[in-house]
């Protein structure tokens, strides 16, 4: 028999206050051309995605524990210069050369023109801002514990849900690159899914999923990062009977092999003895 926990909560504009947490989302129009130019200068990039939702974000704040978790576009695009990715160029040199011609040689790094960001969120605590590779001692802990998928499947009443797009690009009609974040809150927990999805037609498919799960009352959040990737050939056979599957990101992701999977705890006790 399942016991339902009723966590005190209150809906607010574009969010919810529940337990010690304030969860807030922001959804706005894409950046104007002048704003994109300013971003390009600040980020020192050769170009930005066609659609940049620079004022969109999802934020989870716990003032009592002095921690805020944010997913936003600026921090995601900042990560583009953190990794060198030659996989797409190697995967299919002819296709690469054809596509790259469309950019007139301006973009040399494949991770830039596909906007493949390794971003897994931003954490603000103790007056510092941490993302991805920055892991202060005591804030994170490796774990074998997994997110309870069965609990997520239960038809519990949803108190708050939102789906926020951070950026999107059609890669000069050669595919799709998109970063989006979803959040779902019920009486017992909050679940967030950040997904970067890439499809370069006839070349490659890629997905980076970041899941954050917290059961209210527990002293930690679970963070699970899954990276999937494969050549486009793995998807092609499925399209023989239904061509629309080639553009169905959820279907494609379900067929991609897992390349890496890491799970860790974000410890709320990090600030208890500061």
Short mmCIF file of C-alpha atoms in Angstrom, two decimals:
data_model
loop_
_atom_site.label_atom_id
_atom_site.label_comp_id
_atom_site.label_asym_id
_atom_site.label_seq_id
_atom_site.Cartn_x
_atom_site.Cartn_y
_atom_site.Cartn_z
CA UNK A 1 0.00 0.00 0.00
CA UNK A 2 1.37 3.40 -1.02
CA UNK A 3 1.37 6.22 1.52
CA UNK A 4 0.82 9.64 0.00
CA UNK A 5 2.85 12.49 1.45
CA UNK A 6 1.15 15.88 1.46
CA UNK A 7 3.91 18.48 1.32
CA UNK A 8 2.70 22.03 2.10
CA UNK A 9 2.60 24.01 -1.13
CA UNK A 10 1.31 27.15 -2.79
CA UNK A 11 1.08 27.97 -6.48
CA UNK A 12 2.72 31.24 -7.49
CA UNK A 13 3.06 33.03 -10.82
CA UNK A 14 4.99 30.70 -13.17
CA UNK A 15 5.90 28.37 -10.36
CA UNK A 16 5.24 26.77 -7.01
CA UNK A 17 6.39 27.03 -3.41
CA UNK A 18 6.59 23.57 -1.88
CA UNK A 19 8.28 22.57 1.35
CA UNK A 20 11.52 24.55 1.56
CA UNK A 21 11.68 24.96 -2.22
CA UNK A 22 10.64 27.72 -4.59
CA UNK A 23 10.41 26.50 -8.19
CA UNK A 24 10.06 29.09 -10.91
CA UNK A 25 10.10 29.07 -14.72
CA UNK A 26 10.39 31.83 -17.29
CA UNK A 27 9.26 31.65 -20.94
CA UNK A 28 9.80 34.60 -23.27
CA UNK A 29 10.24 35.33 -27.01
CA UNK A 30 13.54 34.67 -28.78
CA UNK A 31 16.33 37.23 -28.57
CA UNK A 32 16.21 40.14 -31.00
CA UNK A 33 19.00 40.44 -33.57
CA UNK A 34 20.73 43.20 -31.58
CA UNK A 35 20.61 41.07 -28.45
CA UNK A 36 22.06 38.08 -30.33
CA UNK A 37 24.96 40.23 -31.52
CA UNK A 38 25.71 41.19 -27.92
CA UNK A 39 25.61 37.54 -26.89
CA UNK A 40 27.98 36.53 -29.71
CA UNK A 41 30.52 39.10 -28.52
CA UNK A 42 30.24 38.02 -24.91
CA UNK A 43 30.44 34.31 -25.73
CA UNK A 44 33.12 34.76 -28.42
CA UNK A 45 31.32 32.41 -30.79
CA UNK A 46 31.11 32.48 -34.58
CA UNK A 47 27.35 32.20 -34.44
CA UNK A 48 24.36 31.39 -32.27
CA UNK A 49 21.41 29.07 -32.84
CA UNK A 50 18.63 30.46 -35.03
CA UNK A 51 16.27 30.64 -32.09
CA UNK A 52 17.81 31.68 -28.78
CA UNK A 53 15.44 31.93 -25.84
CA UNK A 54 17.87 33.93 -23.77
CA UNK A 55 15.40 34.93 -21.08
CA UNK A 56 14.02 31.44 -20.50
CA UNK A 57 15.03 29.38 -17.49
CA UNK A 58 13.98 26.87 -14.85
CA UNK A 59 15.11 27.57 -11.29
CA UNK A 60 14.85 25.54 -8.07
CA UNK A 61 15.79 27.47 -4.93
CA UNK A 62 16.09 26.38 -1.32
CA UNK A 63 16.93 29.45 0.77
CA UNK A 64 17.12 27.45 3.99
CA UNK A 65 19.92 25.27 2.56
CA UNK A 66 21.46 28.12 0.51
CA UNK A 67 21.29 26.32 -2.83
CA UNK A 68 19.81 27.17 -6.20
CA UNK A 69 19.79 24.97 -9.29
CA UNK A 70 19.27 26.73 -12.62
CA UNK A 71 19.05 25.71 -16.26
CA UNK A 72 19.47 28.64 -18.66
CA UNK A 73 20.60 29.38 -22.20
CA UNK A 74 23.63 31.58 -21.53
CA UNK A 75 25.36 29.03 -19.31
CA UNK A 76 24.61 26.27 -21.83
CA UNK A 77 26.18 28.21 -24.71
CA UNK A 78 29.20 29.10 -22.57
CA UNK A 79 29.99 25.40 -22.44
CA UNK A 80 30.55 25.18 -26.20
CA UNK A 81 34.20 26.13 -25.79
CA UNK A 82 34.81 23.52 -23.09
CA UNK A 83 35.05 20.48 -25.36
CA UNK A 84 36.66 19.69 -28.70
CA UNK A 85 34.40 17.45 -30.75
CA UNK A 86 35.58 16.08 -34.08
CA UNK A 87 33.20 13.11 -34.18
CA UNK A 88 30.80 14.57 -36.72
CA UNK A 89 33.52 15.53 -39.14
CA UNK A 90 35.01 12.04 -38.92
CA UNK A 91 31.66 10.25 -39.15
CA UNK A 92 31.02 11.19 -42.76
CA UNK A 93 33.61 13.42 -44.39
CA UNK A 94 31.70 13.90 -47.65
CA UNK A 95 28.50 14.90 -45.90
CA UNK A 96 30.50 17.11 -43.56
CA UNK A 97 32.16 18.92 -46.43
CA UNK A 98 28.83 19.49 -48.15
CA UNK A 99 27.26 20.91 -45.01
CA UNK A 100 30.29 22.98 -44.07
CA UNK A 101 30.21 24.72 -47.45
CA UNK A 102 26.96 26.31 -46.38
CA UNK A 103 28.82 28.07 -43.60
CA UNK A 104 31.50 29.41 -45.98
CA UNK A 105 34.30 28.04 -43.86
CA UNK A 106 33.49 30.36 -40.96
CA UNK A 107 32.87 27.62 -38.44
CA UNK A 108 35.73 25.19 -37.97
CA UNK A 109 34.64 23.29 -34.88
CA UNK A 110 31.78 20.85 -35.23
CA UNK A 111 30.68 21.36 -31.64
CA UNK A 112 30.06 25.02 -32.47
CA UNK A 113 27.99 24.63 -35.60
CA UNK A 114 25.90 21.85 -34.09
CA UNK A 115 25.66 23.70 -30.75
CA UNK A 116 26.40 20.46 -28.90
CA UNK A 117 26.65 21.74 -25.35
CA UNK A 118 27.72 19.38 -22.54
CA UNK A 119 25.75 21.58 -20.11
CA UNK A 120 24.13 19.75 -17.19
CA UNK A 121 22.92 22.71 -15.14
CA UNK A 122 24.20 25.47 -12.89
CA UNK A 123 24.38 25.42 -9.09
CA UNK A 124 24.60 28.57 -6.99
CA UNK A 125 25.68 28.18 -3.36
CA UNK A 126 27.86 30.03 -0.84
CA UNK A 127 28.03 32.97 -3.24
CA UNK A 128 29.64 30.86 -5.97
CA UNK A 129 28.35 29.61 -9.32
CA UNK A 130 29.24 26.07 -10.40
CA UNK A 131 28.53 24.24 -13.66
CA UNK A 132 29.56 20.85 -15.04
CA UNK A 133 33.27 20.48 -14.42
CA UNK A 134 33.38 22.52 -11.20
CA UNK A 135 32.66 20.26 -8.25
CA UNK A 136 33.51 21.57 -4.78
CA UNK A 137 34.30 18.93 -2.18
CA UNK A 138 31.26 18.12 -0.09
CA UNK A 139 28.61 19.24 -2.56
CA UNK A 140 28.58 16.10 -4.71
CA UNK A 141 28.82 12.42 -3.84
CA UNK A 142 29.03 9.44 -6.18
CA UNK A 143 26.24 6.95 -5.67
CA UNK A 144 24.82 3.70 -6.99
CA UNK A 145 21.29 4.82 -6.08
CA UNK A 146 19.06 5.25 -9.11
CA UNK A 147 16.08 7.48 -9.78
CA UNK A 148 12.95 5.52 -8.91
CA UNK A 149 11.30 5.22 -12.32
CA UNK A 150 8.33 3.30 -10.91
CA UNK A 151 7.47 6.22 -8.65
CA UNK A 152 7.62 8.55 -11.63
CA UNK A 153 5.18 6.30 -13.50
CA UNK A 154 2.55 6.52 -10.78
CA UNK A 155 -0.52 8.60 -11.71
CA UNK A 156 -0.03 11.01 -8.81
CA UNK A 157 -1.66 14.45 -9.18
CA UNK A 158 0.67 16.95 -10.83
CA UNK A 159 0.89 20.19 -8.87
CA UNK A 160 3.08 22.02 -11.39
CA UNK A 161 4.51 21.28 -14.84
CA UNK A 162 6.37 23.28 -17.46
CA UNK A 163 8.35 22.70 -20.64
CA UNK A 164 10.94 25.38 -21.41
CA UNK A 165 12.90 25.69 -24.66
CA UNK A 166 16.38 27.25 -24.39
CA UNK A 167 17.58 27.16 -28.00
CA UNK A 168 16.89 25.53 -31.35
CA UNK A 169 18.50 25.42 -34.79
CA UNK A 170 17.73 23.52 -38.02
CA UNK A 171 21.42 23.39 -39.05
CA UNK A 172 20.85 25.01 -42.45
CA UNK A 173 18.11 22.43 -43.20
CA UNK A 174 20.47 19.57 -42.42
CA UNK A 175 18.88 18.42 -39.20
CA UNK A 176 18.03 19.72 -35.76
CA UNK A 177 19.80 20.91 -32.62
CA UNK A 178 17.71 21.69 -29.56
CA UNK A 179 18.05 22.17 -25.82
CA UNK A 180 14.93 22.04 -23.66
CA UNK A 181 14.07 21.52 -20.00
CA UNK A 182 10.95 20.02 -18.43
CA UNK A 183 9.93 20.04 -14.79
CA UNK A 184 7.21 18.19 -12.91
CA UNK A 185 6.19 18.58 -9.28
CA UNK A 186 3.87 16.43 -7.20
CA UNK A 187 3.22 16.16 -3.45
CA UNK A 188 6.23 13.91 -2.89
CA UNK A 189 8.90 15.00 -5.34
CA UNK A 190 10.25 17.21 -8.09
CA UNK A 191 11.61 15.77 -11.32
CA UNK A 192 13.53 17.73 -13.95
CA UNK A 193 14.71 16.59 -17.38
CA UNK A 194 17.11 18.67 -19.44
CA UNK A 195 17.63 17.29 -22.95
CA UNK A 196 20.07 18.32 -25.64
CA UNK A 197 19.12 16.57 -28.88
CA UNK A 198 21.07 16.60 -32.14
CA UNK A 199 20.19 15.10 -35.50
CA UNK A 200 22.44 15.66 -38.50
CA UNK A 201 20.68 13.99 -41.42
CA UNK A 202 22.55 10.99 -42.82
CA UNK A 203 25.39 11.54 -40.34
CA UNK A 204 24.71 11.31 -36.61
CA UNK A 205 22.20 11.44 -33.77
CA UNK A 206 23.11 12.50 -30.25
CA UNK A 207 21.39 13.07 -26.93
CA UNK A 208 22.51 14.37 -23.55
CA UNK A 209 19.90 13.91 -20.82
CA UNK A 210 20.27 15.40 -17.36
CA UNK A 211 17.73 14.21 -14.82
CA UNK A 212 17.40 15.73 -11.37
CA UNK A 213 15.11 14.08 -8.83
CA UNK A 214 14.36 15.07 -5.26
CA UNK A 215 11.99 13.51 -2.75
CA UNK A 216 10.90 16.20 -0.33
CA UNK A 217 12.32 15.61 3.12
CA UNK A 218 15.48 13.87 1.91
CA UNK A 219 18.87 15.49 2.41
CA UNK A 220 19.98 15.22 -1.19
CA UNK A 221 18.95 15.36 -4.84
CA UNK A 222 19.85 12.68 -7.38
CA UNK A 223 21.49 13.86 -10.59
CA UNK A 224 21.71 11.42 -13.48
CA UNK A 225 23.51 12.29 -16.73
CA UNK A 226 23.08 10.02 -19.76
CA UNK A 227 24.91 10.45 -23.06
CA UNK A 228 23.68 8.62 -26.16
CA UNK A 229 25.07 8.71 -29.68
CA UNK A 230 25.04 6.74 -32.92
CA UNK A 231 25.45 7.11 -36.63
CA UNK A 232 22.29 7.95 -38.54
CA UNK A 233 22.28 4.42 -39.98
CA UNK A 234 20.74 3.00 -36.81
CA UNK A 235 17.60 5.09 -37.37
CA UNK A 236 17.15 4.70 -41.12
CA UNK A 237 15.61 1.18 -41.11
CA UNK A 238 12.72 2.35 -38.92
CA UNK A 239 11.73 5.00 -41.45
CA UNK A 240 10.89 2.55 -44.25
CA UNK A 241 7.30 2.19 -43.03
CA UNK A 242 7.00 5.58 -41.35
CA UNK A 243 9.26 8.41 -42.63
CA UNK A 244 8.06 10.75 -39.85
CA UNK A 245 10.10 8.74 -37.34
CA UNK A 246 13.24 10.38 -38.73
CA UNK A 247 12.15 13.66 -37.16
CA UNK A 248 10.66 12.23 -33.97
CA UNK A 249 13.26 13.08 -31.33
CA UNK A 250 11.67 10.93 -28.60
CA UNK A 251 11.63 7.90 -30.88
CA UNK A 252 15.21 8.47 -32.01
CA UNK A 253 16.46 8.85 -28.44
CA UNK A 254 14.76 5.58 -27.47
CA UNK A 255 16.84 3.76 -30.10
CA UNK A 256 20.23 5.31 -29.39
CA UNK A 257 22.80 3.26 -27.45
CA UNK A 258 24.05 4.60 -24.13
CA UNK A 259 27.68 5.75 -24.28
CA UNK A 260 27.96 6.91 -20.68
CA UNK A 261 25.82 7.11 -17.55
CA UNK A 262 26.74 8.78 -14.27
CA UNK A 263 24.69 9.27 -11.11
CA UNK A 264 25.60 11.42 -8.16
CA UNK A 265 24.01 13.06 -5.15
CA UNK A 266 23.79 16.82 -4.68
CA UNK A 267 24.11 17.09 -0.91
CA UNK A 268 21.91 19.65 0.81
CA UNK A 269 24.06 19.24 3.94
CA UNK A 270 26.90 21.05 2.11
CA UNK A 271 26.03 24.34 3.80
CA UNK A 272 25.03 23.03 7.23
CA UNK A 273 28.43 23.68 8.83
CA UNK A 274 29.68 26.61 6.79
#
